JSON list of C-alpha atoms and ligand atoms in Angstrom, two decimals:
[
{"chain": "A", "resi": 1316, "resn": "MET", "atom": "CA", "xyz": [38.02, 14.74, 13.21]},
{"chain": "A", "resi": 1317, "resn": "LYS", "atom": "CA", "xyz": [37.43, 14.45, 9.98]},
{"chain": "A", "resi": 1318, "resn": "MET", "atom": "CA", "xyz": [36.78, 10.10, 10.37]},
{"chain": "A", "resi": 1319, "resn": "GLN", "atom": "CA", "xyz": [35.23, 11.67, 13.23]},
{"chain": "A", "resi": 1320, "resn": "SER", "atom": "CA", "xyz": [32.61, 13.52, 11.39]},
{"chain": "A", "resi": 1321, "resn": "MET", "atom": "CA", "xyz": [31.70, 11.78, 8.98]},
{"chain": "A", "resi": 1322, "resn": "ALA", "atom": "CA", "xyz": [31.12, 9.14, 11.65]},
{"chain": "A", "resi": 1323, "resn": "ARG", "atom": "CA", "xyz": [28.49, 10.60, 13.57]},
{"chain": "A", "resi": 1324, "resn": "PRO", "atom": "CA", "xyz": [26.43, 10.06, 10.43]},
{"chain": "A", "resi": 1325, "resn": "PHE", "atom": "CA", "xyz": [26.77, 7.11, 9.40]},
{"chain": "A", "resi": 1326, "resn": "LEU", "atom": "CA", "xyz": [25.58, 5.87, 12.74]},
{"chain": "A", "resi": 1327, "resn": "LEU", "atom": "CA", "xyz": [22.55, 8.28, 13.23]},
{"chain": "A", "resi": 1328, "resn": "LEU", "atom": "CA", "xyz": [22.00, 6.04, 10.02]},
{"chain": "A", "resi": 1329, "resn": "CYS", "atom": "CA", "xyz": [22.49, 2.46, 11.43]},
{"chain": "A", "resi": 1330, "resn": "PHE", "atom": "CA", "xyz": [20.86, 3.62, 14.53]},
{"chain": "A", "resi": 1331, "resn": "THR", "atom": "CA", "xyz": [18.07, 4.56, 12.41]},
{"chain": "A", "resi": 1332, "resn": "LEU", "atom": "CA", "xyz": [17.63, 1.16, 10.91]},
{"chain": "A", "resi": 1333, "resn": "PHE", "atom": "CA", "xyz": [18.41, -0.30, 13.78]},
{"chain": "A", "resi": 1334, "resn": "LEU", "atom": "CA", "xyz": [14.97, 1.59, 15.15]},
{"chain": "A", "resi": 1335, "resn": "LEU", "atom": "CA", "xyz": [13.14, 1.31, 11.47]},
{"chain": "A", "resi": 1336, "resn": "SER", "atom": "CA", "xyz": [13.51, -2.78, 11.39]},
{"chain": "A", "resi": 1337, "resn": "PRO", "atom": "CA", "xyz": [11.96, -4.57, 13.63]},
{"chain": "A", "resi": 1338, "resn": "CYS", "atom": "CA", "xyz": [9.33, -1.94, 12.47]},
{"chain": "A", "resi": 1339, "resn": "ARG", "atom": "CA", "xyz": [9.46, -4.79, 8.56]},
{"chain": "A", "resi": 1340, "resn": "SER", "atom": "CA", "xyz": [7.01, -7.20, 7.88]},
{"chain": "A", "resi": 1341, "resn": "ASP", "atom": "CA", "xyz": [9.52, -10.58, 6.81]},
{"chain": "A", "resi": 1342, "resn": "SER", "atom": "CA", "xyz": [11.85, -9.98, 4.29]},
{"chain": "A", "resi": 1343, "resn": "ASP", "atom": "CA", "xyz": [11.32, -10.13, 0.84]},
{"chain": "A", "resi": 1344, "resn": "PRO", "atom": "CA", "xyz": [11.90, -13.21, -0.77]},
{"chain": "A", "resi": 1345, "resn": "LEU", "atom": "CA", "xyz": [15.22, -13.43, -2.94]},
{"chain": "A", "resi": 1346, "resn": "GLN", "atom": "CA", "xyz": [13.99, -16.61, -5.46]},
{"chain": "A", "resi": 1347, "resn": "ASP", "atom": "CA", "xyz": [10.76, -17.67, -6.37]},
{"chain": "A", "resi": 1348, "resn": "PHE", "atom": "CA", "xyz": [9.86, -20.01, -3.61]},
{"chain": "A", "resi": 1349, "resn": "CYS", "atom": "CA", "xyz": [11.22, -21.54, -1.33]},
{"chain": "A", "resi": 1350, "resn": "VAL", "atom": "CA", "xyz": [8.98, -24.66, -0.07]},
{"chain": "A", "resi": 1351, "resn": "ALA", "atom": "CA", "xyz": [9.93, -25.68, 3.56]},
{"chain": "A", "resi": 1352, "resn": "ASN", "atom": "CA", "xyz": [11.84, -28.46, 4.02]},
{"chain": "A", "resi": 1353, "resn": "ARG", "atom": "CA", "xyz": [10.76, -29.43, 7.58]},
{"chain": "A", "resi": 1354, "resn": "GLN", "atom": "CA", "xyz": [13.14, -32.49, 7.38]},
{"chain": "A", "resi": 1355, "resn": "ALA", "atom": "CA", "xyz": [16.42, -29.99, 7.81]},
{"chain": "A", "resi": 1356, "resn": "GLY", "atom": "CA", "xyz": [16.02, -30.64, 11.50]},
{"chain": "A", "resi": 1357, "resn": "ASP", "atom": "CA", "xyz": [16.36, -27.69, 13.71]},
{"chain": "A", "resi": 1358, "resn": "ILE", "atom": "CA", "xyz": [18.09, -24.50, 12.78]},
{"chain": "A", "resi": 1359, "resn": "THR", "atom": "CA", "xyz": [15.80, -21.65, 11.22]},
{"chain": "A", "resi": 1360, "resn": "VAL", "atom": "CA", "xyz": [16.83, -18.33, 10.66]},
{"chain": "A", "resi": 1361, "resn": "ASP", "atom": "CA", "xyz": [13.37, -16.29, 9.70]},
{"chain": "A", "resi": 1362, "resn": "GLY", "atom": "CA", "xyz": [11.83, -18.98, 7.71]},
{"chain": "A", "resi": 1363, "resn": "PHE", "atom": "CA", "xyz": [13.29, -22.65, 6.76]},
{"chain": "A", "resi": 1364, "resn": "PRO", "atom": "CA", "xyz": [15.89, -24.48, 4.95]},
{"chain": "A", "resi": 1365, "resn": "CYS", "atom": "CA", "xyz": [14.67, -25.06, 1.19]},
{"chain": "A", "resi": 1366, "resn": "LYS", "atom": "CA", "xyz": [13.73, -28.24, -0.16]},
{"chain": "A", "resi": 1367, "resn": "PRO", "atom": "CA", "xyz": [15.28, -28.53, -3.29]},
{"chain": "A", "resi": 1368, "resn": "SER", "atom": "CA", "xyz": [13.98, -27.43, -5.75]},
{"chain": "A", "resi": 1369, "resn": "SER", "atom": "CA", "xyz": [14.19, -30.60, -7.63]},
{"chain": "A", "resi": 1370, "resn": "SER", "atom": "CA", "xyz": [11.66, -32.23, -5.13]},
{"chain": "A", "resi": 1371, "resn": "VAL", "atom": "CA", "xyz": [9.37, -29.37, -5.84]},
{"chain": "A", "resi": 1372, "resn": "VAL", "atom": "CA", "xyz": [5.87, -30.65, -7.06]},
{"chain": "A", "resi": 1373, "resn": "SER", "atom": "CA", "xyz": [2.26, -28.66, -7.25]},
{"chain": "A", "resi": 1374, "resn": "ASP", "atom": "CA", "xyz": [1.14, -29.66, -4.06]},
{"chain": "A", "resi": 1375, "resn": "ASP", "atom": "CA", "xyz": [3.23, -27.64, -2.75]},
{"chain": "A", "resi": 1376, "resn": "PHE", "atom": "CA", "xyz": [1.32, -24.67, -3.57]},
{"chain": "A", "resi": 1377, "resn": "PHE", "atom": "CA", "xyz": [-2.05, -26.78, -2.81]},
{"chain": "A", "resi": 1378, "resn": "SER", "atom": "CA", "xyz": [-3.09, -26.53, 0.70]},
{"chain": "A", "resi": 1379, "resn": "MET", "atom": "CA", "xyz": [-6.50, -27.67, 2.10]},
{"chain": "A", "resi": 1380, "resn": "ALA", "atom": "CA", "xyz": [-5.31, -26.41, 5.43]},
{"chain": "A", "resi": 1381, "resn": "LEU", "atom": "CA", "xyz": [-8.44, -24.10, 5.94]},
{"chain": "A", "resi": 1382, "resn": "SER", "atom": "CA", "xyz": [-11.04, -26.29, 3.68]},
{"chain": "A", "resi": 1383, "resn": "LYS", "atom": "CA", "xyz": [-12.29, -27.42, 7.11]},
{"chain": "A", "resi": 1384, "resn": "GLY", "atom": "CA", "xyz": [-14.33, -25.55, 10.45]},
{"chain": "A", "resi": 1385, "resn": "GLY", "atom": "CA", "xyz": [-12.55, -26.02, 13.73]},
{"chain": "A", "resi": 1386, "resn": "ASN", "atom": "CA", "xyz": [-14.73, -28.24, 15.73]},
{"chain": "A", "resi": 1387, "resn": "THR", "atom": "CA", "xyz": [-16.56, -24.74, 18.16]},
{"chain": "A", "resi": 1388, "resn": "ASN", "atom": "CA", "xyz": [-17.92, -27.55, 20.52]},
{"chain": "A", "resi": 1389, "resn": "ASN", "atom": "CA", "xyz": [-15.47, -25.84, 24.07]},
{"chain": "A", "resi": 1390, "resn": "VAL", "atom": "CA", "xyz": [-15.52, -23.62, 26.58]},
{"chain": "A", "resi": 1391, "resn": "PHE", "atom": "CA", "xyz": [-15.03, -20.60, 24.28]},
{"chain": "A", "resi": 1392, "resn": "SER", "atom": "CA", "xyz": [-17.05, -21.98, 21.08]},
{"chain": "A", "resi": 1393, "resn": "ALA", "atom": "CA", "xyz": [-14.46, -21.24, 18.83]},
{"chain": "A", "resi": 1394, "resn": "ASN", "atom": "CA", "xyz": [-11.78, -22.24, 16.71]},
{"chain": "A", "resi": 1395, "resn": "VAL", "atom": "CA", "xyz": [-8.89, -21.33, 15.25]},
{"chain": "A", "resi": 1396, "resn": "THR", "atom": "CA", "xyz": [-7.71, -23.28, 12.13]},
{"chain": "A", "resi": 1397, "resn": "SER", "atom": "CA", "xyz": [-4.10, -21.43, 10.40]},
{"chain": "A", "resi": 1398, "resn": "ALA", "atom": "CA", "xyz": [-2.31, -21.81, 6.63]},
{"chain": "A", "resi": 1399, "resn": "ASP", "atom": "CA", "xyz": [0.65, -20.82, 7.68]},
{"chain": "A", "resi": 1400, "resn": "VAL", "atom": "CA", "xyz": [4.08, -21.71, 7.49]},
{"chain": "A", "resi": 1401, "resn": "LEU", "atom": "CA", "xyz": [3.78, -24.56, 9.92]},
{"chain": "A", "resi": 1402, "resn": "SER", "atom": "CA", "xyz": [0.57, -26.20, 8.08]},
{"chain": "A", "resi": 1403, "resn": "PHE", "atom": "CA", "xyz": [1.63, -25.14, 4.65]},
{"chain": "A", "resi": 1404, "resn": "PRO", "atom": "CA", "xyz": [5.84, -25.34, 3.89]},
{"chain": "A", "resi": 1405, "resn": "GLY", "atom": "CA", "xyz": [5.26, -23.56, -0.04]},
{"chain": "A", "resi": 1406, "resn": "LEU", "atom": "CA", "xyz": [4.86, -20.65, 2.46]},
{"chain": "A", "resi": 1407, "resn": "ASN", "atom": "CA", "xyz": [7.98, -20.15, 3.56]},
{"chain": "A", "resi": 1408, "resn": "THR", "atom": "CA", "xyz": [9.43, -17.26, 2.86]},
{"chain": "A", "resi": 1409, "resn": "LEU", "atom": "CA", "xyz": [6.60, -15.58, 0.21]},
{"chain": "A", "resi": 1410, "resn": "GLY", "atom": "CA", "xyz": [5.72, -13.39, 3.78]},
{"chain": "A", "resi": 1411, "resn": "VAL", "atom": "CA", "xyz": [1.64, -14.39, 3.77]},
{"chain": "A", "resi": 1412, "resn": "SER", "atom": "CA", "xyz": [-0.72, -16.88, 5.63]},
{"chain": "A", "resi": 1413, "resn": "MET", "atom": "CA", "xyz": [-3.73, -16.63, 6.83]},
{"chain": "A", "resi": 1414, "resn": "ASN", "atom": "CA", "xyz": [-6.44, -18.11, 9.04]},
{"chain": "A", "resi": 1415, "resn": "ARG", "atom": "CA", "xyz": [-10.47, -19.05, 9.73]},
{"chain": "A", "resi": 1416, "resn": "ILE", "atom": "CA", "xyz": [-12.03, -18.15, 13.07]},
{"chain": "A", "resi": 1417, "resn": "ASP", "atom": "CA", "xyz": [-15.20, -20.48, 13.02]},
{"chain": "A", "resi": 1418, "resn": "LEU", "atom": "CA", "xyz": [-16.85, -19.69, 15.89]},
{"chain": "A", "resi": 1419, "resn": "ALA", "atom": "CA", "xyz": [-20.74, -20.56, 17.12]},
{"chain": "A", "resi": 1420, "resn": "PRO", "atom": "CA", "xyz": [-23.38, -17.89, 18.82]},
{"chain": "A", "resi": 1421, "resn": "GLY", "atom": "CA", "xyz": [-21.92, -16.66, 21.26]},
{"chain": "A", "resi": 1422, "resn": "GLY", "atom": "CA", "xyz": [-17.99, -17.90, 21.00]},
{"chain": "A", "resi": 1423, "resn": "LEU", "atom": "CA", "xyz": [-14.71, -15.20, 21.40]},
{"chain": "A", "resi": 1424, "resn": "ASN", "atom": "CA", "xyz": [-12.44, -15.05, 20.08]},
{"chain": "A", "resi": 1425, "resn": "LEU", "atom": "CA", "xyz": [-9.94, -14.29, 22.91]},
{"chain": "A", "resi": 1426, "resn": "PRO", "atom": "CA", "xyz": [-7.96, -11.54, 23.52]},
{"chain": "A", "resi": 1427, "resn": "HIS", "atom": "CA", "xyz": [-4.87, -10.94, 21.35]},
{"chain": "A", "resi": 1428, "resn": "SER", "atom": "CA", "xyz": [-1.86, -9.99, 19.68]},
{"chain": "A", "resi": 1429, "resn": "HIS", "atom": "CA", "xyz": [-0.01, -11.28, 16.79]},
{"chain": "A", "resi": 1430, "resn": "PRO", "atom": "CA", "xyz": [3.44, -9.95, 16.75]},
{"chain": "A", "resi": 1431, "resn": "ARG", "atom": "CA", "xyz": [4.46, -9.82, 13.21]},
{"chain": "A", "resi": 1432, "resn": "ALA", "atom": "CA", "xyz": [1.99, -9.16, 11.57]},
{"chain": "A", "resi": 1433, "resn": "THR", "atom": "CA", "xyz": [-1.25, -7.27, 10.41]},
{"chain": "A", "resi": 1434, "resn": "GLU", "atom": "CA", "xyz": [-4.01, -8.71, 10.59]},
{"chain": "A", "resi": 1435, "resn": "LEU", "atom": "CA", "xyz": [-6.82, -8.54, 7.13]},
{"chain": "A", "resi": 1436, "resn": "GLY", "atom": "CA", "xyz": [-10.35, -9.88, 8.31]},
{"chain": "A", "resi": 1437, "resn": "PHE", "atom": "CA", "xyz": [-12.66, -11.10, 5.75]},
{"chain": "A", "resi": 1438, "resn": "VAL", "atom": "CA", "xyz": [-16.71, -12.32, 7.16]},
{"chain": "A", "resi": 1439, "resn": "LEU", "atom": "CA", "xyz": [-18.23, -14.69, 4.96]},
{"chain": "A", "resi": 1440, "resn": "GLN", "atom": "CA", "xyz": [-21.21, -15.63, 7.35]},
{"chain": "A", "resi": 1441, "resn": "GLY", "atom": "CA", "xyz": [-22.72, -14.28, 10.66]},
{"chain": "A", "resi": 1442, "resn": "GLN", "atom": "CA", "xyz": [-22.30, -11.34, 12.58]},
{"chain": "A", "resi": 1443, "resn": "LEU", "atom": "CA", "xyz": [-19.42, -9.84, 14.66]},
{"chain": "A", "resi": 1444, "resn": "LEU", "atom": "CA", "xyz": [-17.75, -7.28, 16.96]},
{"chain": "A", "resi": 1445, "resn": "VAL", "atom": "CA", "xyz": [-14.70, -6.85, 16.48]},
{"chain": "A", "resi": 1446, "resn": "GLY", "atom": "CA", "xyz": [-12.42, -4.95, 18.60]},
{"chain": "A", "resi": 1447, "resn": "PHE", "atom": "CA", "xyz": [-8.75, -3.45, 19.24]},
{"chain": "A", "resi": 1448, "resn": "VAL", "atom": "CA", "xyz": [-6.83, -1.49, 22.24]},
{"chain": "A", "resi": 1449, "resn": "SER", "atom": "CA", "xyz": [-4.15, 0.61, 20.56]},
{"chain": "A", "resi": 1450, "resn": "THR", "atom": "CA", "xyz": [-0.95, 1.62, 22.21]},
{"chain": "A", "resi": 1451, "resn": "SER", "atom": "CA", "xyz": [-2.82, 4.52, 23.19]},
{"chain": "A", "resi": 1452, "resn": "ASN", "atom": "CA", "xyz": [-5.04, 2.20, 24.98]},
{"chain": "A", "resi": 1453, "resn": "VAL", "atom": "CA", "xyz": [-8.11, 3.69, 22.64]},
{"chain": "A", "resi": 1454, "resn": "PHE", "atom": "CA", "xyz": [-10.38, 0.75, 21.86]},
{"chain": "A", "resi": 1455, "resn": "TYR", "atom": "CA", "xyz": [-11.83, -0.35, 18.59]},
{"chain": "A", "resi": 1456, "resn": "SER", "atom": "CA", "xyz": [-14.42, -1.97, 17.39]},
{"chain": "A", "resi": 1457, "resn": "LYS", "atom": "CA", "xyz": [-16.99, -2.10, 14.89]},
{"chain": "A", "resi": 1458, "resn": "ILE", "atom": "CA", "xyz": [-20.02, -4.61, 14.74]},
{"chain": "A", "resi": 1459, "resn": "VAL", "atom": "CA", "xyz": [-18.74, -6.05, 11.25]},
{"chain": "A", "resi": 1460, "resn": "ASN", "atom": "CA", "xyz": [-21.50, -8.31, 8.89]},
{"chain": "A", "resi": 1461, "resn": "GLU", "atom": "CA", "xyz": [-21.48, -10.59, 6.15]},
{"chain": "A", "resi": 1462, "resn": "GLY", "atom": "CA", "xyz": [-19.31, -9.28, 2.37]},
{"chain": "A", "resi": 1463, "resn": "GLU", "atom": "CA", "xyz": [-17.72, -6.74, 5.27]},
{"chain": "A", "resi": 1464, "resn": "ASN", "atom": "CA", "xyz": [-13.58, -6.53, 6.32]},
{"chain": "A", "resi": 1465, "resn": "PHE", "atom": "CA", "xyz": [-11.77, -5.09, 9.29]},
{"chain": "A", "resi": 1466, "resn": "VAL", "atom": "CA", "xyz": [-8.15, -4.69, 9.86]},
{"chain": "A", "resi": 1467, "resn": "ILE", "atom": "CA", "xyz": [-6.08, -5.04, 12.90]},
{"chain": "A", "resi": 1468, "resn": "PRO", "atom": "CA", "xyz": [-2.67, -2.89, 12.94]},
{"chain": "A", "resi": 1469, "resn": "ARG", "atom": "CA", "xyz": [0.21, -5.23, 13.89]},
{"chain": "A", "resi": 1470, "resn": "GLY", "atom": "CA", "xyz": [1.42, -6.05, 17.13]},
{"chain": "A", "resi": 1471, "resn": "LEU", "atom": "CA", "xyz": [-1.72, -4.79, 19.46]},
{"chain": "A", "resi": 1472, "resn": "VAL", "atom": "CA", "xyz": [-4.53, -7.19, 20.96]},
{"chain": "A", "resi": 1473, "resn": "HIS", "atom": "CA", "xyz": [-7.64, -7.81, 19.73]},
{"chain": "A", "resi": 1474, "resn": "PHE", "atom": "CA", "xyz": [-10.30, -9.75, 19.39]},
{"chain": "A", "resi": 1475, "resn": "GLN", "atom": "CA", "xyz": [-13.83, -11.81, 17.53]},
{"chain": "A", "resi": 1476, "resn": "TYR", "atom": "CA", "xyz": [-17.34, -12.07, 19.09]},
{"chain": "A", "resi": 1477, "resn": "ASN", "atom": "CA", "xyz": [-19.92, -13.58, 17.64]},
{"chain": "A", "resi": 1478, "resn": "VAL", "atom": "CA", "xyz": [-22.97, -11.60, 17.94]},
{"chain": "A", "resi": 1479, "resn": "GLY", "atom": "CA", "xyz": [-25.43, -13.09, 15.66]},
{"chain": "A", "resi": 1480, "resn": "LYS", "atom": "CA", "xyz": [-28.05, -15.72, 16.33]},
{"chain": "A", "resi": 1481, "resn": "GLU", "atom": "CA", "xyz": [-26.15, -17.51, 13.09]},
{"chain": "A", "resi": 1482, "resn": "LYS", "atom": "CA", "xyz": [-22.50, -19.64, 13.24]},
{"chain": "A", "resi": 1483, "resn": "ALA", "atom": "CA", "xyz": [-19.80, -16.85, 11.66]},
{"chain": "A", "resi": 1484, "resn": "LEU", "atom": "CA", "xyz": [-16.97, -17.90, 9.79]},
{"chain": "A", "resi": 1485, "resn": "VAL", "atom": "CA", "xyz": [-14.34, -15.35, 9.37]},
{"chain": "A", "resi": 1486, "resn": "ILE", "atom": "CA", "xyz": [-10.87, -15.21, 6.95]},
{"chain": "A", "resi": 1487, "resn": "THR", "atom": "CA", "xyz": [-8.22, -13.33, 8.61]},
{"chain": "A", "resi": 1488, "resn": "ALA", "atom": "CA", "xyz": [-5.35, -12.41, 5.54]},
{"chain": "A", "resi": 1489, "resn": "PHE", "atom": "CA", "xyz": [-1.92, -11.85, 7.20]},
{"chain": "A", "resi": 1490, "resn": "ASN", "atom": "CA", "xyz": [1.73, -10.23, 5.81]},
{"chain": "A", "resi": 1491, "resn": "SER", "atom": "CA", "xyz": [3.93, -12.34, 7.71]},
{"chain": "A", "resi": 1492, "resn": "GLN", "atom": "CA", "xyz": [4.62, -16.89, 6.82]},
{"chain": "A", "resi": 1493, "resn": "LEU", "atom": "CA", "xyz": [4.50, -17.31, 10.66]},
{"chain": "A", "resi": 1494, "resn": "PRO", "atom": "CA", "xyz": [3.26, -14.28, 12.93]},
{"chain": "A", "resi": 1495, "resn": "GLY", "atom": "CA", "xyz": [3.10, -15.84, 16.21]},
{"chain": "A", "resi": 1496, "resn": "VAL", "atom": "CA", "xyz": [0.13, -15.36, 18.20]},
{"chain": "A", "resi": 1497, "resn": "VAL", "atom": "CA", "xyz": [0.06, -14.32, 21.97]},
{"chain": "A", "resi": 1498, "resn": "LEU", "atom": "CA", "xyz": [-3.10, -15.33, 24.34]},
{"chain": "A", "resi": 1499, "resn": "ALA", "atom": "CA", "xyz": [-3.36, -12.97, 26.95]},
{"chain": "A", "resi": 1500, "resn": "PRO", "atom": "CA", "xyz": [-5.73, -14.78, 28.97]},
{"chain": "A", "resi": 1501, "resn": "VAL", "atom": "CA", "xyz": [-2.99, -17.62, 28.47]},
{"chain": "A", "resi": 1502, "resn": "SER", "atom": "CA", "xyz": [-0.12, -16.73, 29.02]},
{"chain": "A", "resi": 1503, "resn": "LEU", "atom": "CA", "xyz": [-0.37, -14.65, 31.80]},
{"chain": "A", "resi": 1504, "resn": "PHE", "atom": "CA", "xyz": [-3.03, -17.39, 33.81]},
{"chain": "A", "resi": 1505, "resn": "GLY", "atom": "CA", "xyz": [-1.21, -20.79, 31.11]},
{"chain": "A", "resi": 1506, "resn": "SER", "atom": "CA", "xyz": [2.13, -19.76, 31.14]},
{"chain": "A", "resi": 1507, "resn": "ASN", "atom": "CA", "xyz": [4.56, -22.71, 31.75]},
{"chain": "A", "resi": 1508, "resn": "PRO", "atom": "CA", "xyz": [6.46, -22.09, 34.61]},
{"chain": "A", "resi": 1509, "resn": "ALA", "atom": "CA", "xyz": [3.37, -20.28, 35.95]},
{"chain": "A", "resi": 1510, "resn": "ILE", "atom": "CA", "xyz": [3.65, -15.80, 36.44]},
{"chain": "A", "resi": 1511, "resn": "PRO", "atom": "CA", "xyz": [4.08, -16.17, 40.48]},
{"chain": "A", "resi": 1512, "resn": "SER", "atom": "CA", "xyz": [0.52, -15.15, 41.97]},
{"chain": "A", "resi": 1513, "resn": "ASP", "atom": "CA", "xyz": [1.33, -12.46, 43.67]},
{"chain": "A", "resi": 1514, "resn": "VAL", "atom": "CA", "xyz": [2.60, -10.94, 40.94]},
{"chain": "A", "resi": 1515, "resn": "LEU", "atom": "CA", "xyz": [-0.61, -10.84, 38.92]},
{"chain": "A", "resi": 1516, "resn": "ALA", "atom": "CA", "xyz": [-2.07, -9.67, 42.39]},
{"chain": "A", "resi": 1517, "resn": "LYS", "atom": "CA", "xyz": [-0.80, -7.79, 42.23]},
{"chain": "A", "resi": 1518, "resn": "ALA", "atom": "CA", "xyz": [-1.15, -6.71, 39.10]},
{"chain": "A", "resi": 1519, "resn": "PHE", "atom": "CA", "xyz": [-5.18, -7.52, 38.45]},
{"chain": "A", "resi": 1520, "resn": "GLN", "atom": "CA", "xyz": [-5.47, -5.52, 42.23]},
{"chain": "A", "resi": 1521, "resn": "VAL", "atom": "CA", "xyz": [-6.87, -8.54, 43.63]},
{"chain": "A", "resi": 1522, "resn": "ASP", "atom": "CA", "xyz": [-6.58, -11.52, 46.06]},
{"chain": "A", "resi": 1523, "resn": "GLN", "atom": "CA", "xyz": [-3.75, -14.33, 44.99]},
{"chain": "A", "resi": 1524, "resn": "GLN", "atom": "CA", "xyz": [-7.67, -16.84, 45.24]},
{"chain": "A", "resi": 1525, "resn": "VAL", "atom": "CA", "xyz": [-8.90, -15.31, 41.97]},
{"chain": "A", "resi": 1526, "resn": "VAL", "atom": "CA", "xyz": [-5.47, -15.80, 40.22]},
{"chain": "A", "resi": 1527, "resn": "ASN", "atom": "CA", "xyz": [-5.34, -18.76, 41.19]},
{"chain": "A", "resi": 1528, "resn": "LEU", "atom": "CA", "xyz": [-8.74, -19.24, 40.11]},
{"chain": "A", "resi": 1529, "resn": "ILE", "atom": "CA", "xyz": [-8.49, -17.70, 36.98]},
{"chain": "A", "resi": 1530, "resn": "LYS", "atom": "CA", "xyz": [-5.16, -20.27, 36.88]},
{"chain": "A", "resi": 1531, "resn": "SER", "atom": "CA", "xyz": [-6.86, -22.93, 37.26]},
{"chain": "A", "resi": 1532, "resn": "LYS", "atom": "CA", "xyz": [-9.60, -22.01, 33.79]},
{"chain": "A", "resi": 1533, "resn": "PHE", "atom": "CA", "xyz": [-5.91, -22.17, 31.65]},
{"chain": "A", "resi": 1534, "resn": "GLY", "atom": "CA", "xyz": [-4.54, -24.95, 33.25]},
{"chain": "A", "resi": 1535, "resn": "ASN", "atom": "CA", "xyz": [-2.32, -23.56, 35.80]},
{"chain": "B", "resi": 1477, "resn": "LIG", "atom": "C1", "xyz": [-8.29, -13.72, 14.42]},
{"chain": "B", "resi": 1477, "resn": "LIG", "atom": "O1", "xyz": [-8.43, -12.26, 15.11]},
{"chain": "B", "resi": 1477, "resn": "LIG", "atom": "C2", "xyz": [-7.14, -14.74, 13.70]},
{"chain": "B", "resi": 1477, "resn": "LIG", "atom": "O2", "xyz": [-6.15, -14.48, 15.05]},
{"chain": "B", "resi": 1477, "resn": "LIG", "atom": "O3", "xyz": [-7.23, -15.27, 12.90]},
{"chain": "B", "resi": 1478, "resn": "LIG", "atom": "MN1", "xyz": [-5.83, -12.02, 15.40]}
]
């Protein structure tokens, strides 16, 4: 009986921690750094194994990943370049990363979400419409100008659209070494294998021809 009454609060605590755990950002590091050893094989748990500290050099903590703009000569007139743990192994276990987004006039960074990070943006150049949709289905948006910030709460669908006459340049920072990205149109219409067209036709309440047309734009 006594055991039972002690077990209840314990189980409640475990359950609460379990519910809270997906809300955390990357775990706190337990050492100064852990430069990713990408040659260490396929086994990864929440990050990559560390390079031996004897082979860590200054260059591991510097990166040119964002030094050059991406090519905006594509159908969306936009390009996202990432300085995450994959391109900058020194970020491993540090819980941060950064992107640069280059957008030609009219360029669109497609509606997408980051499952593992909140995004904090800074407009270095240009004028953009930035927006996201909350889980209550409210659309929050604003025209953001040079020198201004915006924030996108973790996991919510958002976009940046260059509404200015010049090229735009945005820097985004994340509280994850690998925020992950789910590009809404690509996930739905360009997945591999493809989502059955009748599922999408039903979801979007259109004919399958419409679905197939959209799929063809995303390689399906
Ligand atoms: C912008 O939304 C980005 O993900 O860098
Ligand atoms: Mn984003």
